[in-house]
Amino acid sequence: MTVLIECVPNFSEGRRMDVVEAIAEAIRKTPGVNLLDHSSDADHNRSVMTFVGSPEGVEEAAFTAIREAARLIDMEQHRGEHPRLGATDVVPFIPVRSASLEECVEIARRLGRRVGEELEIPVYPYEAAATRPDRVNLADVRRGQYERLRDTIQSDPERAPDFGPARVGSAGGTIIGARPFLIAYNVYLANADVEVAKKIAKAMRQSGGGFQHVKAMGLEVEGMPQVSMNLTDFTRTPIYRVQEAIRREAQRYGATIRFAELVGMIPQQALVDAARWYLQLDRMSDDQILENRLMALEDNEE
Amino acid sequence: MTVLIECVPNFSEGRRMDVVEAIAEAIRKTPGVNLLDHSSDADHNRSVMTFVGSPEGVEEAAFTAIREAARLIDMEQHRGEHPRLGATDVVPFIPVRSASLEECVEIARRLGRRVGEELEIPVYPYEAAATRPDRVNLADVRRGQYERLRDTIQSDPERAPDFGPARVGSAGGTIIGARPFLIAYNVYLANADVEVAKKIAKAMRQSGGGFQHVKAMGLEVEGMPQVSMNLTDFTRTPIYRVQEAIRREAQRYGATIRFAELVGMIPQQALVDAARWYLQLDRMSDDQILENRLMALEDNEE
């Protein structure tokens, strides 16, 4: 099975399209990488790029994109509504297929070291790649933004980066890390009102005593009660387990599931896992899926 | 989404490995095609090759393989336990992804015409590609095998081929057609005996009044009652519908489904269809699957 890793870097430029295009092109021209999507927001003055590829490919593409952003973006000139620490603000690596979170942590730290040494940008690993508890959360690392980092990095030992120099240039600082794939997923209820959706959401979410890796809230959408969720690690808390728990809770209130929807993308693995569970295919191996056999062959040809 | 068609030709050679390899190589070297598997049986003196690819690719690969087989196999010399009509005995085209059975029928008939005209082999389209009811079934077309065809093709108007000359050379005749992907799939029961498995199998199979496109029998495997099935068109009679019907029938006898198993390969689409149905993802589009987005991009690059 082909290893596939996703990277979703955020850059502090959403207005000068020639700059955005130069960064996108740095990603596109890296072998073993495909740029799936990129979008820019002028008010935020920020762009998000989504690309996938081999471990080596995504690491190299992220490096060249960070180098382009450092060359073309001056944080002293940057203004925008969205908080940011540097020209390349945040770079998460995400396992999609046949890759572990640990491999993504290794990529994030290796890239962080290289960015620190070769580009002289201070780098802060976050989420699963963090080396300190106070650097796990992105908002904590970014607090005070570029301007506070610039003013305190040399004097405050607490701001010393994990990689790179304890000083900022025009590219500011960069936050690089690893996290699981996030599935955004909503369940619409029938024979219920929004209060039932809110009760079910509370029962599902981690903070309410429910499932690990589930964020949930109840609301009304298109006139229907909806349980709106983020599953932040589908390999540990799978979509089918949450859905069947919602079904049972709804039943308690005389309600049912009308339908469910995915917002954005989902890795094939999450759907295969659901089919395997519902169909009780306990003995199924991944290479029984014809397309997987084909991918394995194509890999061997390279 | 990348169109993917499977082709599983059977050749009348299972002993001379240099011949088998020459045919396999003809398939391998065709652009846009991947040879997934090939196996030879010495008693049957027959080889089966499984390859997948684009519509143009599989059509071309099948033609070059048939030409190689015609060049290297003399049906006057061929002896084997398995019935056969020619050097290339039977060539089914099977839609795997983003392709219809109708497209495979077109490929089969276009290939049949070319094989008839360029290689002067009499060709009989079968299954969905058949032009006459008495040529739908493979066993009907092959009745009497190569020897009877050789002796009667010129005198019996009923044996006139759809394509190619009404005479055989050393390559005999070839049967080319189109059929849906076949899923071989078994359900093991708990709290039941083999009699319950047999009753359920009868209720499921088309010939017993059950589902279209389902062949089923009840037997005992590894000491467990098993409903053994072939689903001959999963796009019309999907695996999840059959499985849930088995669950209900089993319940009638106080039995349950212990687990299910797939024998051989399954197209990704069949598992995605199951996940979509069980998770009630009525609005999901195929391009929400990350890997599909990636495949579409890679196609555009070609």
CSV table of C-alpha atoms in Angstrom, one decimal, chain B residues 38-191:
chain,number,residue,atom,x,y,z
B,38,HIS,CA,-1.4,-14.9,-13.7
B,39,SER,CA,-1.7,-18.6,-12.9
B,40,SER,CA,-1.2,-21.8,-14.9
B,41,ASP,CA,-2.6,-25.2,-14.4
B,42,ALA,CA,-0.7,-28.1,-16.0
B,43,ASP,CA,-3.5,-30.7,-15.9
B,44,HIS,CA,-5.9,-28.2,-17.4
B,45,ASN,CA,-3.1,-27.1,-19.7
B,46,ARG,CA,-4.5,-23.6,-19.3
B,47,SER,CA,-3.5,-20.2,-18.0
B,48,VAL,CA,-5.6,-17.3,-16.6
B,49,MET,CA,-4.3,-13.8,-16.7
B,50,THR,CA,-5.8,-10.9,-14.8
B,51,PHE,CA,-5.0,-7.3,-15.9
B,52,VAL,CA,-6.6,-3.9,-15.4
B,53,GLY,CA,-6.3,-0.6,-17.1
B,54,SER,CA,-7.9,2.1,-19.3
B,55,PRO,CA,-10.5,1.1,-21.9
B,56,GLU,CA,-7.9,1.7,-24.7
B,57,GLY,CA,-5.2,-0.1,-22.8
B,58,VAL,CA,-7.1,-3.3,-22.0
B,59,GLU,CA,-8.4,-3.6,-25.5
B,60,GLU,CA,-4.9,-3.3,-27.0
B,61,ALA,CA,-3.4,-5.6,-24.4
B,62,ALA,CA,-6.0,-8.3,-25.1
B,63,PHE,CA,-5.4,-8.0,-28.9
B,64,THR,CA,-1.6,-8.4,-28.6
B,65,ALA,CA,-2.1,-11.3,-26.1
B,66,ILE,CA,-4.5,-13.0,-28.5
B,67,ARG,CA,-2.0,-12.5,-31.4
B,68,GLU,CA,0.8,-14.0,-29.3
B,69,ALA,CA,-1.3,-17.0,-28.3
B,70,ALA,CA,-2.3,-17.6,-31.9
B,71,ARG,CA,1.3,-17.5,-33.0
B,72,LEU,CA,2.6,-19.9,-30.3
B,73,ILE,CA,-0.3,-22.3,-29.6
B,74,ASP,CA,-1.4,-25.0,-32.1
B,75,MET,CA,-4.8,-26.4,-31.1
B,76,GLU,CA,-4.1,-29.6,-33.1
B,77,GLN,CA,-1.5,-30.3,-30.5
B,78,HIS,CA,-3.4,-29.1,-27.4
B,79,ARG,CA,-4.6,-31.6,-24.8
B,80,GLY,CA,-6.0,-30.7,-21.4
B,81,GLU,CA,-8.8,-31.4,-18.9
B,82,HIS,CA,-10.5,-28.0,-19.2
B,83,PRO,CA,-12.9,-27.4,-22.1
B,84,ARG,CA,-11.6,-24.9,-24.7
B,85,LEU,CA,-12.4,-23.5,-28.1
B,86,GLY,CA,-9.1,-22.0,-29.1
B,87,ALA,CA,-5.6,-20.8,-28.2
B,88,THR,CA,-7.2,-17.8,-26.6
B,89,ASP,CA,-10.3,-19.5,-25.2
B,90,VAL,CA,-12.4,-16.8,-23.5
B,91,VAL,CA,-11.8,-13.0,-22.9
B,92,PRO,CA,-14.2,-11.3,-20.5
B,93,PHE,CA,-14.1,-7.5,-20.0
B,94,ILE,CA,-15.4,-6.4,-16.6
B,95,PRO,CA,-16.1,-2.8,-15.4
B,96,VAL,CA,-14.3,-2.1,-12.1
B,97,ARG,CA,-14.6,1.7,-11.6
B,98,SER,CA,-16.4,4.6,-13.4
B,99,ALA,CA,-17.2,2.3,-16.3
B,100,SER,CA,-20.5,0.7,-17.4
B,101,LEU,CA,-21.2,-2.8,-18.6
B,102,GLU,CA,-22.2,-1.2,-21.9
B,103,GLU,CA,-18.7,0.2,-22.4
B,104,CYS,CA,-17.3,-3.2,-21.9
B,105,VAL,CA,-19.7,-4.6,-24.5
B,106,GLU,CA,-18.4,-2.0,-27.0
B,107,ILE,CA,-14.8,-3.0,-26.2
B,108,ALA,CA,-15.6,-6.7,-26.6
B,109,ARG,CA,-17.3,-6.3,-29.9
B,110,ARG,CA,-14.7,-3.9,-31.3
B,111,LEU,CA,-11.9,-6.3,-30.3
B,112,GLY,CA,-13.9,-9.2,-31.7
B,113,ARG,CA,-14.1,-7.5,-35.1
B,114,ARG,CA,-10.4,-6.7,-35.1
B,115,VAL,CA,-9.4,-10.3,-34.0
B,116,GLY,CA,-11.7,-11.7,-36.8
B,117,GLU,CA,-10.4,-9.4,-39.5
B,118,GLU,CA,-6.7,-9.1,-38.7
B,119,LEU,CA,-6.0,-12.5,-37.2
B,120,GLU,CA,-8.6,-14.4,-39.1
B,121,ILE,CA,-9.9,-16.1,-36.0
B,122,PRO,CA,-13.7,-16.8,-35.7
B,123,VAL,CA,-15.0,-14.8,-32.7
B,124,TYR,CA,-18.1,-15.5,-30.7
B,125,PRO,CA,-19.3,-12.7,-28.4
B,126,TYR,CA,-20.9,-14.0,-25.2
B,127,GLU,CA,-22.7,-12.8,-22.0
B,128,ALA,CA,-23.6,-9.1,-22.2
B,129,ALA,CA,-21.8,-8.8,-25.6
B,130,ALA,CA,-23.8,-11.7,-27.1
B,131,THR,CA,-25.8,-11.0,-30.3
B,132,ARG,CA,-28.0,-14.1,-30.0
B,133,PRO,CA,-29.7,-15.7,-26.9
B,134,ASP,CA,-28.0,-19.1,-27.6
B,135,ARG,CA,-24.6,-17.5,-27.3
B,136,VAL,CA,-25.1,-15.7,-24.0
B,137,ASN,CA,-23.9,-18.7,-21.9
B,138,LEU,CA,-20.2,-19.6,-22.2
B,139,ALA,CA,-20.8,-23.4,-21.9
B,140,ASP,CA,-23.3,-23.3,-24.8
B,141,VAL,CA,-20.8,-21.5,-27.1
B,142,ARG,CA,-18.0,-23.9,-26.1
B,143,ARG,CA,-20.0,-27.1,-26.5
B,144,GLY,CA,-18.1,-29.7,-28.4
B,145,GLN,CA,-14.9,-27.7,-27.9
B,146,TYR,CA,-12.2,-26.9,-30.6
B,147,GLU,CA,-12.6,-30.3,-32.3
B,148,ARG,CA,-16.3,-30.0,-33.0
B,149,LEU,CA,-15.9,-26.3,-34.1
B,150,ARG,CA,-13.2,-27.3,-36.5
B,151,ASP,CA,-15.3,-30.1,-38.0
B,152,THR,CA,-18.6,-28.2,-38.3
B,153,ILE,CA,-17.9,-24.5,-38.8
B,154,GLN,CA,-17.9,-24.6,-42.6
B,155,SER,CA,-20.9,-26.9,-43.0
B,156,ASP,CA,-23.2,-25.8,-40.1
B,157,PRO,CA,-24.6,-22.2,-40.5
B,158,GLU,CA,-25.5,-22.3,-36.8
B,159,ARG,CA,-21.7,-22.2,-36.0
B,160,ALA,CA,-21.0,-19.1,-38.2
B,161,PRO,CA,-19.1,-16.6,-36.1
B,162,ASP,CA,-20.2,-13.1,-35.4
B,163,PHE,CA,-16.7,-11.8,-36.5
B,164,GLY,CA,-14.0,-13.4,-38.7
B,165,PRO,CA,-14.0,-16.2,-41.2
B,166,ALA,CA,-16.2,-19.3,-41.0
B,167,ARG,CA,-13.1,-21.5,-40.8
B,168,VAL,CA,-10.6,-22.3,-38.1
B,169,GLY,CA,-6.8,-22.2,-38.2
B,170,SER,CA,-4.4,-23.6,-35.6
B,171,ALA,CA,-5.7,-20.9,-33.1
B,172,GLY,CA,-9.2,-22.3,-33.1
B,173,GLY,CA,-12.0,-19.9,-32.1
B,174,THR,CA,-12.2,-17.2,-29.4
B,175,ILE,CA,-15.1,-16.2,-27.2
B,176,ILE,CA,-15.0,-12.5,-26.2
B,177,GLY,CA,-17.5,-10.8,-23.9
B,178,ALA,CA,-18.5,-8.5,-21.1
B,179,ARG,CA,-19.9,-9.2,-17.6
B,180,PRO,CA,-20.1,-7.5,-14.3
B,181,PHE,CA,-17.5,-8.0,-11.6
B,182,LEU,CA,-18.2,-11.1,-9.5
B,183,ILE,CA,-17.8,-10.9,-5.7
B,184,ALA,CA,-17.3,-14.2,-4.0
B,185,TYR,CA,-18.5,-13.8,-0.4
B,186,ASN,CA,-19.3,-16.1,2.5
B,187,VAL,CA,-21.3,-15.5,5.6
B,188,TYR,CA,-20.6,-17.7,8.7
B,189,LEU,CA,-23.5,-18.3,11.2
B,190,ALA,CA,-23.4,-18.7,14.9
B,191,ASN,CA,-26.1,-20.6,16.9
